[in-house]
Coordinates of N, CA and C in Angstrom, one line a residue:
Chain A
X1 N -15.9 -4.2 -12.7 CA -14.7 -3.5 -12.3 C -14.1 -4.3 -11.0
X2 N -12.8 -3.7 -10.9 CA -12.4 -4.3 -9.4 C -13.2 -4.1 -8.3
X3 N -13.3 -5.3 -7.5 CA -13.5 -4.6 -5.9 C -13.0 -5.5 -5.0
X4 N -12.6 -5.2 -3.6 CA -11.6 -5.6 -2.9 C -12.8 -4.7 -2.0
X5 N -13.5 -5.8 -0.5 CA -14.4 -5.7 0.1 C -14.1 -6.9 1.4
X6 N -13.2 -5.4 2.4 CA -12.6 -6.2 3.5 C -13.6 -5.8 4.6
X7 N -13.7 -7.0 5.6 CA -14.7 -7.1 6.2 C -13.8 -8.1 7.9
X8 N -14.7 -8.0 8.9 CA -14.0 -9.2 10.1 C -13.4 -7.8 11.4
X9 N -13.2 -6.3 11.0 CA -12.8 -5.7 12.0 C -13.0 -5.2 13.4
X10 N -13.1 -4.6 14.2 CA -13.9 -5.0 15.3 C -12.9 -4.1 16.6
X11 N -13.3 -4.2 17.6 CA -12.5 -4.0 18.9 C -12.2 -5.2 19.7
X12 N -11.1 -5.8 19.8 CA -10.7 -6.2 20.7 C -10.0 -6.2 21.6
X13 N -9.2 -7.2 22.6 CA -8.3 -6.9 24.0 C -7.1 -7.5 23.4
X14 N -6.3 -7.0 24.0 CA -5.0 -6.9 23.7 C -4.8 -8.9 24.5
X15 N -4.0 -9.2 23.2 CA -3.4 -10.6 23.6 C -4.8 -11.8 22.9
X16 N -5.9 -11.3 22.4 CA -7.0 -12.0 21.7 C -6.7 -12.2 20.4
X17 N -7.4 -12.9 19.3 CA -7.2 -12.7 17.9 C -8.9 -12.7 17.5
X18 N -8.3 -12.2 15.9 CA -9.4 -11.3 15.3 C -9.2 -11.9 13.5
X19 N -10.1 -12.5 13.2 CA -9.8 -13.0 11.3 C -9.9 -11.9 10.4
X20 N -9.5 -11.4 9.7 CA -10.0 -10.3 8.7 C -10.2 -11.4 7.4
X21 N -11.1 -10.6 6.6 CA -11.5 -11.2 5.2 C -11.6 -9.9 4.0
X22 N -11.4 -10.7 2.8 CA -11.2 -9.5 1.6 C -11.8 -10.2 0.5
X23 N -12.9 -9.7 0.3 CA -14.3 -10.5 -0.7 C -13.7 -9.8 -1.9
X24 N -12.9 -10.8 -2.8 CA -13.0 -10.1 -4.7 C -13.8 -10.6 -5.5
X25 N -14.0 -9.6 -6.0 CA -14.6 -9.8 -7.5 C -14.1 -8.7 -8.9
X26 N -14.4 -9.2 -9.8 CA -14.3 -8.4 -11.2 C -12.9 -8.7 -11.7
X27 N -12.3 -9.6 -11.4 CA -11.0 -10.0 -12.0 C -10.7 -11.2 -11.5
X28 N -9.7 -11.8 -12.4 CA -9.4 -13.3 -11.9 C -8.9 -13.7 -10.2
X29 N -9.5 -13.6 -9.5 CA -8.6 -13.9 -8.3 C -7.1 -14.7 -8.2
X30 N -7.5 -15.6 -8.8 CA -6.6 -17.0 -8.5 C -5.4 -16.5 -9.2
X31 N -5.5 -15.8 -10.4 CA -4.3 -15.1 -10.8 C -3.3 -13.9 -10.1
X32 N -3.5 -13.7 -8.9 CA -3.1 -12.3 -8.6 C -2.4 -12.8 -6.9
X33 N -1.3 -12.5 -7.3 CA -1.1 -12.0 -5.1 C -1.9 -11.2 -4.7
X34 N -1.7 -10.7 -3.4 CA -2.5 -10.4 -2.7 C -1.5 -10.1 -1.4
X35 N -2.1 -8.4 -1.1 CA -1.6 -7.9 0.1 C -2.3 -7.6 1.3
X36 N -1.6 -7.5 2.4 CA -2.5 -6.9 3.3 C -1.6 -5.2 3.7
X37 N -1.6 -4.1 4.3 CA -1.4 -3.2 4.1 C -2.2 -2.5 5.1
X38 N -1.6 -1.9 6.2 CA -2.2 -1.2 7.6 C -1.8 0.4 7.6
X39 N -2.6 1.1 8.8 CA -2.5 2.3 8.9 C -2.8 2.7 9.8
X40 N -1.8 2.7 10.8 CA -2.6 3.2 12.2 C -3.2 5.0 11.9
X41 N -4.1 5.1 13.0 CA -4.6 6.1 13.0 C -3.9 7.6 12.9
X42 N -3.6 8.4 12.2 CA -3.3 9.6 11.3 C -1.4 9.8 11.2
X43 N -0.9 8.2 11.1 CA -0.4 7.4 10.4 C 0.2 7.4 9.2
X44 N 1.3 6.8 8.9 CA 1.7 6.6 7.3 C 0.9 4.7 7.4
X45 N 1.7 4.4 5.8 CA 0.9 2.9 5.5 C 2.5 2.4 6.0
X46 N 2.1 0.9 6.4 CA 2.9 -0.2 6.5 C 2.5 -1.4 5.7
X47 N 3.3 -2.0 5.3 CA 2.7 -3.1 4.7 C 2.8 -4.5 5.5
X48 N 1.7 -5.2 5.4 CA 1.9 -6.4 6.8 C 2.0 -7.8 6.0
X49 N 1.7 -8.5 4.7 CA 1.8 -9.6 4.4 C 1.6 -9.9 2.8
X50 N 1.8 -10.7 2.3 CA 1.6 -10.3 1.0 C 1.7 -12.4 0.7
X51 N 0.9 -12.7 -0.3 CA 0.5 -14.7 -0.9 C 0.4 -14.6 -2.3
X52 N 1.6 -15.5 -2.9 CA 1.4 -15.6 -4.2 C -0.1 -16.1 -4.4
X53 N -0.4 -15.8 -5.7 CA -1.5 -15.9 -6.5 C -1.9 -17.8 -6.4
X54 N -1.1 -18.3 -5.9 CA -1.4 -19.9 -6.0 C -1.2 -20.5 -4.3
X55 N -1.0 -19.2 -3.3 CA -0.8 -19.4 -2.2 C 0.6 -20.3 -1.7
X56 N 1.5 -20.8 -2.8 CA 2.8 -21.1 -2.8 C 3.8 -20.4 -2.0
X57 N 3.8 -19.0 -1.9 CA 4.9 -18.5 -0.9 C 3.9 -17.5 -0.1
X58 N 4.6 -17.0 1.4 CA 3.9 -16.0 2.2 C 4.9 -15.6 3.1
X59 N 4.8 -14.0 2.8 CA 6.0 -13.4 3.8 C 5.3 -12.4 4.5
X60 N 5.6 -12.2 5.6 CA 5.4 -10.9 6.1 C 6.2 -10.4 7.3
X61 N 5.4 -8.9 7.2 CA 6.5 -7.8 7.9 C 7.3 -8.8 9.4
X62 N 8.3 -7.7 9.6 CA 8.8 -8.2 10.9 C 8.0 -8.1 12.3
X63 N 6.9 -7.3 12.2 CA 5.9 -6.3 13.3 C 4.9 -7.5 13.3
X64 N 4.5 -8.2 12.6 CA 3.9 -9.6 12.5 C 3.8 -10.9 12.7
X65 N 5.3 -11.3 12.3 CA 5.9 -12.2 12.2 C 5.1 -13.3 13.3
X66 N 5.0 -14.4 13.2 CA 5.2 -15.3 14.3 C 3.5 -15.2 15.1
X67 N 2.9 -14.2 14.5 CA 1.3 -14.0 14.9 C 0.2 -13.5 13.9
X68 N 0.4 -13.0 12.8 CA -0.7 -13.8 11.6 C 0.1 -14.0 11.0
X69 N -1.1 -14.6 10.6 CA -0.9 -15.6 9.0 C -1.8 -15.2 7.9
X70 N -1.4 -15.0 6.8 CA -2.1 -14.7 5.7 C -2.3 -15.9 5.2
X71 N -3.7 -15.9 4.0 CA -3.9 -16.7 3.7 C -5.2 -16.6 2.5
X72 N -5.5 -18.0 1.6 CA -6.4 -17.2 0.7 C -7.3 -18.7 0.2
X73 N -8.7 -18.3 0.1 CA -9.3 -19.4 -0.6 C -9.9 -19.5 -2.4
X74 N -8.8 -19.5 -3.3 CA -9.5 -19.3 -4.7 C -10.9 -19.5 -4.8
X75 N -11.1 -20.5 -4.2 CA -13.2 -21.1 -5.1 C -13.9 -20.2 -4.8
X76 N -13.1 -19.3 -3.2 CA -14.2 -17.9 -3.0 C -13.8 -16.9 -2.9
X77 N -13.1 -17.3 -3.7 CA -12.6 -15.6 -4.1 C -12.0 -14.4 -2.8
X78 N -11.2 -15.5 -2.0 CA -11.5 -14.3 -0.5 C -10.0 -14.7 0.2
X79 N -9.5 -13.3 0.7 CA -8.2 -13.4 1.3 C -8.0 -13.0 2.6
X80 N -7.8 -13.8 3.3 CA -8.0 -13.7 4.9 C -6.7 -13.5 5.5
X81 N -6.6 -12.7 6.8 CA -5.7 -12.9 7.5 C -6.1 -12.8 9.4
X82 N -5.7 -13.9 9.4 CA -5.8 -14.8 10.7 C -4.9 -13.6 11.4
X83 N -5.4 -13.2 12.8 CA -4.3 -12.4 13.9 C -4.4 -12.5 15.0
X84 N -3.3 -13.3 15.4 CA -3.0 -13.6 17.1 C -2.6 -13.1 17.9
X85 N -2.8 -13.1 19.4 CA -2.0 -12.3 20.1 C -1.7 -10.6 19.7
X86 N -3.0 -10.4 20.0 CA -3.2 -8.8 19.0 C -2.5 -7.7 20.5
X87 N -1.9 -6.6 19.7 CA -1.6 -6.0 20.5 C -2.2 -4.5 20.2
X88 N -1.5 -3.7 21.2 CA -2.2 -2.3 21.1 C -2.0 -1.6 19.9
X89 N -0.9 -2.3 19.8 CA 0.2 -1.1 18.2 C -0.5 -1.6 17.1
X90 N -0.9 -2.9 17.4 CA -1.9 -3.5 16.3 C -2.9 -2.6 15.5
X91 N -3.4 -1.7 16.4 CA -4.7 -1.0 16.1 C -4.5 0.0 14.5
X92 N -5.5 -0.5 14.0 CA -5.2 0.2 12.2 C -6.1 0.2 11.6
X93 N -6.1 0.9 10.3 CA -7.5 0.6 9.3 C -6.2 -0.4 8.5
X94 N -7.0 -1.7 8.1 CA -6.0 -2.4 7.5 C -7.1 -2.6 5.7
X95 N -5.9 -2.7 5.0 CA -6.5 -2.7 3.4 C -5.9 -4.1 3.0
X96 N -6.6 -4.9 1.8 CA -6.4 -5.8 1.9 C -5.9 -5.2 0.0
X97 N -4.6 -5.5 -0.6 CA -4.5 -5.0 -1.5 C -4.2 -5.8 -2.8
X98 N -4.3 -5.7 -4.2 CA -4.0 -6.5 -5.3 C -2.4 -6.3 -5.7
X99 N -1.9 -7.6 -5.5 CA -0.6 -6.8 -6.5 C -0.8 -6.9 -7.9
X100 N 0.2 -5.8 -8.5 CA -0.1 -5.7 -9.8 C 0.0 -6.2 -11.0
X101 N 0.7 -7.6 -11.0 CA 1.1 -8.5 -12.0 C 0.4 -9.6 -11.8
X102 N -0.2 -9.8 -13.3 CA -1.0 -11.5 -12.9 C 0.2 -12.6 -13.5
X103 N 0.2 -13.8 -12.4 CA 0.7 -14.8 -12.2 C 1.9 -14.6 -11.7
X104 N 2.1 -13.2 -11.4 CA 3.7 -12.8 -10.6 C 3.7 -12.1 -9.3
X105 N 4.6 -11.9 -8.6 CA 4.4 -10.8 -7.4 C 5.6 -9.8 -7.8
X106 N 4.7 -8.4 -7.8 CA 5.8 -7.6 -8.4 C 5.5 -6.3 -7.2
X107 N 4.8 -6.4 -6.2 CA 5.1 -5.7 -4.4 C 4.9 -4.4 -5.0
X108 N 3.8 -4.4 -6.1 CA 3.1 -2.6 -5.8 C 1.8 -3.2 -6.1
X109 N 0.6 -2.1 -5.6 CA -0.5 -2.2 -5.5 C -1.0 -1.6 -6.3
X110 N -2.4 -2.3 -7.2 CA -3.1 -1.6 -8.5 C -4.3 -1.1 -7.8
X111 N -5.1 -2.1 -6.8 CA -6.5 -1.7 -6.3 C -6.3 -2.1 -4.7
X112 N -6.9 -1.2 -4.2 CA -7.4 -1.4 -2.8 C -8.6 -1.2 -2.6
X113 N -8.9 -2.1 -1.2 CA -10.2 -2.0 -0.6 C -9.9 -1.0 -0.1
X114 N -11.8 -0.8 0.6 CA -11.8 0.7 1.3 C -11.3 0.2 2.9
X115 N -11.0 -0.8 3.3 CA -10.4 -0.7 4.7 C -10.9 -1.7 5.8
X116 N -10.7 -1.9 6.4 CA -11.3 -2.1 7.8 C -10.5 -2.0 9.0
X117 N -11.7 -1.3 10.4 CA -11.0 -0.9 11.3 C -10.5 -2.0 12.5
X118 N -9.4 -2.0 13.1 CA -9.0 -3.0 14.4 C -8.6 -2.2 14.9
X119 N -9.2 -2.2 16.3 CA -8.9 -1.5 17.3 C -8.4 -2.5 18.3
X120 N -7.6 -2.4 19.0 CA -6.6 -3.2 19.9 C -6.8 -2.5 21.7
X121 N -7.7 -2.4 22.4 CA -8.0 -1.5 23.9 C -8.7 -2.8 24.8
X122 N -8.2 -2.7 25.5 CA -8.6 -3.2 27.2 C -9.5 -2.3 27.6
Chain B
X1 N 16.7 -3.4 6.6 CA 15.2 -3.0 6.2 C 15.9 -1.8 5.4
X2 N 15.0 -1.3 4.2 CA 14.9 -0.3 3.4 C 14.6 0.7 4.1
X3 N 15.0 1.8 4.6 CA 13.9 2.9 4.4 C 14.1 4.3 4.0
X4 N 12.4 4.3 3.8 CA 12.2 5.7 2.7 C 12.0 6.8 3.5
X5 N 12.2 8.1 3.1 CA 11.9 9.3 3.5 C 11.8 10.1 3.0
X6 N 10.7 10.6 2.8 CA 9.9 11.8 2.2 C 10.3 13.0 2.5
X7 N 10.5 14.0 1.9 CA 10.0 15.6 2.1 C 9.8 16.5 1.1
X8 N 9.0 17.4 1.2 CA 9.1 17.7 2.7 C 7.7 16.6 3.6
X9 N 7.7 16.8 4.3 CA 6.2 16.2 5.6 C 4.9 16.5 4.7
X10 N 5.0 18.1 5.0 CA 3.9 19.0 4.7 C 4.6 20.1 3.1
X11 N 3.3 20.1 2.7 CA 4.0 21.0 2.1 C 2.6 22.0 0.9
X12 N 3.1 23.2 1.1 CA 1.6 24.4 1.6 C 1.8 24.8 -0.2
X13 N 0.7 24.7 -0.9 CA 0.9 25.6 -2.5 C -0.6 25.6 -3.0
X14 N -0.5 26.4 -4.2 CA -1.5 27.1 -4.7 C -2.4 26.3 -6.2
X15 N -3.2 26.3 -6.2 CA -4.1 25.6 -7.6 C -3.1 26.7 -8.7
X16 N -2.3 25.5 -9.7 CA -1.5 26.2 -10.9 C 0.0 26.1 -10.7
X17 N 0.2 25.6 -9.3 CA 2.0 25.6 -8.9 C 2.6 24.8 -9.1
X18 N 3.8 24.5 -9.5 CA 4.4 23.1 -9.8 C 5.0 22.7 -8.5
X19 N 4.7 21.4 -8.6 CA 5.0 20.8 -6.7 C 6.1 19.5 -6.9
X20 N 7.2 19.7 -6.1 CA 7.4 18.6 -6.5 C 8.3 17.9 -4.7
X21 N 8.0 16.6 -4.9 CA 7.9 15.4 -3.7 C 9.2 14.8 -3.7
X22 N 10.5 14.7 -2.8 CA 11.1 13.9 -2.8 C 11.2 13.4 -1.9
X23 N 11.7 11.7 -2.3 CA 11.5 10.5 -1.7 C 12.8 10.1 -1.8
X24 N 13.6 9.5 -0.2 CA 14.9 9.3 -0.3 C 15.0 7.6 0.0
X25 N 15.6 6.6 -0.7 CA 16.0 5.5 0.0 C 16.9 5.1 0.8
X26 N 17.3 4.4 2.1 CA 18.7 4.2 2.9 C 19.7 3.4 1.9
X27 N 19.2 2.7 0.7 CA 20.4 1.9 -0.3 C 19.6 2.2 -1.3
X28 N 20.4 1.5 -2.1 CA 20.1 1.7 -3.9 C 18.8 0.5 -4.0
X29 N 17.5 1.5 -4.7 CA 16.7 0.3 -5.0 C 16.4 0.3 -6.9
X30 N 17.5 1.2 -7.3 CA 17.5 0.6 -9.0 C 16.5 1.8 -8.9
X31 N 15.0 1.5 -9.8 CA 13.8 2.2 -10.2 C 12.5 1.3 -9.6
X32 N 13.1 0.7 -8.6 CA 11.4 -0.2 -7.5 C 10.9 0.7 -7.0
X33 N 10.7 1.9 -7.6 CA 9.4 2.3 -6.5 C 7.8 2.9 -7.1
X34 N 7.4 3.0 -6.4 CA 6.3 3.4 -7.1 C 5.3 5.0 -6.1
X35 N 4.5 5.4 -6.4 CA 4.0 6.3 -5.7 C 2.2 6.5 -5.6
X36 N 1.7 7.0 -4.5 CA 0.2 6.8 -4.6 C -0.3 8.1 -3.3
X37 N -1.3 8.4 -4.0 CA -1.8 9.3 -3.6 C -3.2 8.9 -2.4
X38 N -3.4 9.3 -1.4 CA -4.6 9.4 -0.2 C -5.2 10.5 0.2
X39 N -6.6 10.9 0.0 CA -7.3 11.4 0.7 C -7.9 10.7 1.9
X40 N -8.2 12.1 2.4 CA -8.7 11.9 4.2 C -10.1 10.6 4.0
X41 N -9.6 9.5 5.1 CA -11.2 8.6 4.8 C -11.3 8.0 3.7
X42 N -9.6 7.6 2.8 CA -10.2 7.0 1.8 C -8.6 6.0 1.4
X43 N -8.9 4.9 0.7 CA -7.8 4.4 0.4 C -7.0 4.7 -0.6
X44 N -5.0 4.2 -0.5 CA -4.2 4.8 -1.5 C -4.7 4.5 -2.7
X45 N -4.5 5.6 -3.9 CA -4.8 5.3 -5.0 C -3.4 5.4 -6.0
X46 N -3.4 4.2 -6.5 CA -1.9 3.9 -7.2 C -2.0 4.9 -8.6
X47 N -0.6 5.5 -8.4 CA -0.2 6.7 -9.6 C 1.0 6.4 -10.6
X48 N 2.1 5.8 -10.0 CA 3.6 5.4 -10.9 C 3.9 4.1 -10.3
X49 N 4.4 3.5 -11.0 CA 5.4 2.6 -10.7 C 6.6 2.5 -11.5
X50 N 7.8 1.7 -11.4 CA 9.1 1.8 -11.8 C 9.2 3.3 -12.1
X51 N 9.0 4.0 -11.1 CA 9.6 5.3 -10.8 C 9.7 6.6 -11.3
X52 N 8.9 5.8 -12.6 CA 8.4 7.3 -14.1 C 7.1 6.7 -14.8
X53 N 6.9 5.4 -14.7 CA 5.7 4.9 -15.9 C 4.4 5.2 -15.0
X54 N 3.4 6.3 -15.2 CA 2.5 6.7 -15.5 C 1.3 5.5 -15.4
X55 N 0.3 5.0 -14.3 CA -0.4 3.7 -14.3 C -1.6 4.6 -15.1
X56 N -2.3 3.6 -15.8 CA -3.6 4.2 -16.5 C -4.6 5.0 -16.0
X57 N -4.8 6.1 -16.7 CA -6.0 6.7 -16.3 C -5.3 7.9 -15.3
X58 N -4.0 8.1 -15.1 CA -3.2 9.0 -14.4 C -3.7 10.2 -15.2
X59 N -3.9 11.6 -14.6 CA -3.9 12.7 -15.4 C -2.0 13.1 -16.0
X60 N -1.7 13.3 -17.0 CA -0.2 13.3 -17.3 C 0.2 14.7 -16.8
X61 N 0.0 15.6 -15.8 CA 0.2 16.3 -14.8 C 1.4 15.5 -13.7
X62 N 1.0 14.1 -14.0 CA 1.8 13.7 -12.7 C 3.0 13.2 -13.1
X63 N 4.4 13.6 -12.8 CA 5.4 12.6 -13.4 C 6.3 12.1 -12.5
X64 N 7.3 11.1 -12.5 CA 8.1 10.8 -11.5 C 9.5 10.5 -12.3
X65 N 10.7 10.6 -11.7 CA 11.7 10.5 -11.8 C 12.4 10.3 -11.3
X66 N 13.6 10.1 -11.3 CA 14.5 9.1 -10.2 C 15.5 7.5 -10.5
X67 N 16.1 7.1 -9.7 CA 16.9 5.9 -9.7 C 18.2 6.3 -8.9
X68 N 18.1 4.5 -8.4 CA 19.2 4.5 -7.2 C 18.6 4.8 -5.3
X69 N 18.7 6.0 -5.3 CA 18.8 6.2 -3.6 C 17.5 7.6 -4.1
X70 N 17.5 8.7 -4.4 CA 16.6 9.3 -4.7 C 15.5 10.0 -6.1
X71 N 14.7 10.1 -6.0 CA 13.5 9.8 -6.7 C 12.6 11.4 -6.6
X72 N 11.7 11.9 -7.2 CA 11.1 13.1 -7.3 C 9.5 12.3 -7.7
X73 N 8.4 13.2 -6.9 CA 7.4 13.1 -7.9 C 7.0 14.8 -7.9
X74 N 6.5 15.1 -9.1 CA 6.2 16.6 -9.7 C 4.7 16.2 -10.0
X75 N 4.3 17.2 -9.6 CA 2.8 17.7 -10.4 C 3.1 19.2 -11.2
X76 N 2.9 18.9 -12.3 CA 2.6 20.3 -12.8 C 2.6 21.3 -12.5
X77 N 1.0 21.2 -12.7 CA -0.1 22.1 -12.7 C -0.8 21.7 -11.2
X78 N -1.1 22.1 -10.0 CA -1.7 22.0 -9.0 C -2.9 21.7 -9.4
X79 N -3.9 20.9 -9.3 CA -5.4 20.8 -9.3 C -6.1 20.6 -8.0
X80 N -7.0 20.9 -7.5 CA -7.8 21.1 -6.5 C -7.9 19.6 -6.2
X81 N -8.0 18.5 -6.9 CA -8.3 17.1 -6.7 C -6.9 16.9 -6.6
X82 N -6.2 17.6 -6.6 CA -4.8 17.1 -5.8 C -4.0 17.3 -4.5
X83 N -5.0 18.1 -4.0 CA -4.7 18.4 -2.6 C -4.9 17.2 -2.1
X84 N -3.9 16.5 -1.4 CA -4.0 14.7 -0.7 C -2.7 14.8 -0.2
X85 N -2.7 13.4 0.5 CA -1.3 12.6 1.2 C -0.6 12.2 0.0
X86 N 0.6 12.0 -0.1 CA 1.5 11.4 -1.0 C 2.3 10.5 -0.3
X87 N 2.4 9.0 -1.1 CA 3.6 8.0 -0.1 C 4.1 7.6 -1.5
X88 N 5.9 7.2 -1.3 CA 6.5 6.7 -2.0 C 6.3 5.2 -1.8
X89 N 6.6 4.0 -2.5 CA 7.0 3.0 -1.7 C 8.3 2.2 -2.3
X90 N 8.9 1.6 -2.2 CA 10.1 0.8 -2.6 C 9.3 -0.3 -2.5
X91 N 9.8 -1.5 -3.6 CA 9.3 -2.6 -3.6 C 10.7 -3.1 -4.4
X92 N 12.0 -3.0 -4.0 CA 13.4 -4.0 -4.5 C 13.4 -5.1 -3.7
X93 N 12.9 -4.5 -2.4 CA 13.2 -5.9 -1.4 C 11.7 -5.7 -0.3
X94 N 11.2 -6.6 -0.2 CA 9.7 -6.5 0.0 C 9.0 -5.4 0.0
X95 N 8.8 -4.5 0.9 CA 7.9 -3.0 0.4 C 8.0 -2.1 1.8
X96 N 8.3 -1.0 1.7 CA 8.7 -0.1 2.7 C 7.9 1.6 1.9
X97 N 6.8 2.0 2.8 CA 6.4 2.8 2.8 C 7.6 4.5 2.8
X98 N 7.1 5.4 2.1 CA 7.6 6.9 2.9 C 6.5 7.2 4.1
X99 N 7.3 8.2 4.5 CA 5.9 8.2 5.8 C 5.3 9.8 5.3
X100 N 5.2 10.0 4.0 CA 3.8 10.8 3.9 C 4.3 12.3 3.1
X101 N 3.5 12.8 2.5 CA 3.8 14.3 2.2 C 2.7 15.1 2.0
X102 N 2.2 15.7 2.8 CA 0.5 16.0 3.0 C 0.9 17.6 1.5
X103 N -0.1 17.8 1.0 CA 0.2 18.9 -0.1 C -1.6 19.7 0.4
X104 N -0.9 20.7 0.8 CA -2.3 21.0 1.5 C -2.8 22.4 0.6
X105 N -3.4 23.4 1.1 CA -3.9 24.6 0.3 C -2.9 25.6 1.2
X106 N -2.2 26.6 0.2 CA -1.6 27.7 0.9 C -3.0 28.7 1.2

């Protein structure tokens, strides 16, 4: 079955960076975009980045921009996002998510991970 | 930027009620959106997309409807395992969250 098994979260200080990672298995990776998707604490969702399935295009939110980078390694199955210059508003449970079309990006999500937390405090 | 708005926020009913969620867009997103349900401590779990199609394994309790600028999701029948968060999302032009419809116990 799917699983989407995000890991890297942590506390840190405001203006530091922090890598997250998103271990898949039970489906083709290489075939699939891939999101990232936050939540600050009792919160609605935002969505923060999203990498075609061949890592050919990468956009993300404006709240982002210019300080991570998404990114993905096929041979291991795993979707990282690099984050710089972390701020306070940063602080989320962030989900690392499948989009739902293989060999397309079609910007809804079929499976999520269970989360991980970044906390952003001095 | 797109944005979506939910209501109501909150919204209080009984096991057996028919409930229903609307979701408003600031422009026309056609039938991009899709909807997903959260419990407390747990991640969203995808229910519709293109605005009425039903994702696998949905109980058919759930339905959605809509196009253009506003959109509905209906439950039936209230079930106890549906007391949760509710988010719309648009996905015409990258992806923009509702900010939420909590469906709690009257």
């Amino acid at each position: 079955q799917v699983q989407l098994v995000e890991s890297g979260g942590g506390v840190v200080q405001p203006g530091r960076s922090l890598r997250l990672s998103c271990a898949a298995s039970g489906f083709t990776f290489r075939s699939y975009g891939m999101h990232w998707v936050r939540q600050a604490p009792g919160k609605g969702l935002e969505w923060v980045a999203v990498i075609w399935y061949d890592g050919s295009n990468k956009y993300y939110a404006d709240s982002v921009k210019g300080r991570f980078t998404i990114s993905r390694d096929n041979s291991k199955n795993t979707l990282y996002l690099q984050m710089n210059s972390l701020r306070v508003e940063d602080t989320a449970e962030y989900y690392c998510a499948r989009d739902s079309r293989e060999m397309a990006t079609i910007w809804y999500f079929d499976f999520w991970g269970q989360g991980t937390l970044v906390t952003v405090s001095s | 930027d797109i944005q979506m708005t939910q209501s109501p926020s909150t919204l209080s009913a009984s096991v057996g009620d028919r409930v229903t969620i609307t979701c408003r867009a600031s422009q026309s997103i056609s039938r991009w959106l899709a909807w997903y349900q959260q419990k407390p401590g747990k991640a969203p779990k995808f229910l519709i997309y293109k605005a009425s199609s039903l994702e696998s394994g949905v109980p058919s309790r759930f339905s959605g409807s809509g196009s253009g600028t506003e959109f509905t999701l209906t439950i039936s029948s209230l079930q106890p395992d549906d007391f949760a968060t509710y988010y719309c999302q648009q996905y015409n032009s990258y992806s923009t969250f509702g900010q939420g419809t909590k469906v709690e116990i009257k």
